Amino acid sequence: MRPRTLDEFIGQEKLLGPGKPLRVQIENDDLSSMLLWGPPGCGKTTLARMIARLTSSEFVSFSAVLAGIKEIKEVMANAERKARGGPRTIVFVDEVHRFNKAQQDAFLPYVEAGHIIFIGATTENPSFEVISPLLSRTKVYILEALPTPLIATLMRRALNDKERGLGNENVEASNELLERIASYAAGDARYAYNTLDLAVRAAVPDSDGVRHLTTELLEEVLQRKLLRYDKAGDEHYQLISALHESVRNSDPDAALYWLARMIESGEDPLYLARRMVRMASEDIGLAEPGALAVAIAAKEAFDFIGVPEGYLALAQAAVYLSLAPKSNALYTAYGDVLEDIRNTEPEPVPIHLRKAPTGLMKNLGFGKGVKHAHDYADKMSDMQCLPDNLAGRSYYKPTDQGFEQRIRQRLEDIRKIKTKMRSES
């Protein structure tokens, strides 16, 4: 089911969409050496083979697991001979990060001389896994994991394709079932295809010769229970609500349970990461400023190491957020600000707060009377910073929870100092 044309290639629109640089290079047969960096099953090998087929090049494939220095040098010498009068040679190295320094060095002279077009594929960060001289002579293209709907589309295409797919098997599969397979594939189209193939072969045709793919059959193939879940329906919203309330109620055990249940049901882990970032600001705020950093770090860690190890980073964040002191003071303050913005006239910026980069603006009084905080002993002044129609409004009311207790005391001290300043002026 590998796509044969660029139009059949699903996903990676940022690289292969109409008019995008890599697509233009392929269509114009004007390629340079490159590294394809992305997670398993996102199309790296497929893209390399398609490039060779759509351009006037001979294709040679290496496996970093099997090839040694001797094999590399033999192929390079052959490519050098062909470069003098025959077609160019595309040398594709899968899992290039597994090649040691000496093996990677063996390609350098031929890449530099233009005898070969080097295409390396890796699931690891090339900055750490590819030697600098080779990295500097290649263009790195980042491929992304395929989203669930696209993987489901690929499987439906495979079920309908009578030439290369399963179209002759008379298979009946619901869109929901294909979505479940796609969810468990976690962005890996190869895994989804393999699962679909196993499920079709395990399905016994009925009296009409139809193979029915069911949840029970899929559970047998995957050897795991499929939890009832609808990513776009009520179950999705009920479960995320349960996770949010568990964190808000400082119950780490319940938070872990609902998090794991959503993951096991096929929820997008990055959706869960985004929700926890929201919780860090909405329910914890400045009571524990580190909560936002932990939530963001969990998202970055998941992006970096993927599944299943990345699930632990999300679990760590869920427990941390659950145990953190809680405050919605920031959430409430921002809501009050929005209400005032919507219900009051948008007065202009007070003239003493305005910048005056030109002589005309200075003559108009812009910036006149501004009180610079650093000119005062307490590093603050009694200057009014809100517009006149909102002067004296107080939005942020810190609680006595966690770090916010210190903020509350600091805010009280600031208000006392400013009150004293006004009484003395």
Short mmCIF file of N, CA and C in Angstrom, two decimals, residues 9 99 138 200 247 311 334 363 369 424:
data_model
loop_
_atom_site.label_atom_id
_atom_site.label_comp_id
_atom_site.label_asym_id
_atom_site.label_seq_id
_atom_site.Cartn_x
_atom_site.Cartn_y
_atom_site.Cartn_z
N PHE A 9 0.34 10.25 -1.50
CA PHE A 9 1.01 10.33 -0.20
C PHE A 9 0.14 11.15 0.77
N PHE A 99 24.44 3.77 12.63
CA PHE A 99 25.78 3.72 12.05
C PHE A 99 26.77 4.40 13.00
N THR A 138 23.78 17.98 4.59
CA THR A 138 22.43 17.49 4.30
C THR A 138 21.40 18.48 4.82
N VAL A 200 -8.07 -9.01 9.62
CA VAL A 200 -8.77 -9.56 8.43
C VAL A 200 -8.50 -11.05 8.30
N VAL A 247 -7.89 16.21 39.86
CA VAL A 247 -6.73 17.08 40.09
C VAL A 247 -7.13 18.26 40.97
N TYR A 311 4.22 8.19 28.63
CA TYR A 311 3.05 8.18 29.50
C TYR A 311 3.43 8.47 30.95
N TYR A 334 -8.63 37.16 35.85
CA TYR A 334 -8.66 37.36 34.40
C TYR A 334 -10.11 37.46 33.91
N ASN A 363 5.82 67.32 22.97
CA ASN A 363 5.14 68.61 23.09
C ASN A 363 3.67 68.44 23.44
N GLY A 369 4.98 63.51 33.57
CA GLY A 369 4.48 63.15 34.90
C GLY A 369 4.62 61.69 35.24
N GLU A 424 0.98 61.29 51.88
CA GLU A 424 2.07 62.25 52.08
C GLU A 424 2.21 63.23 50.94
#
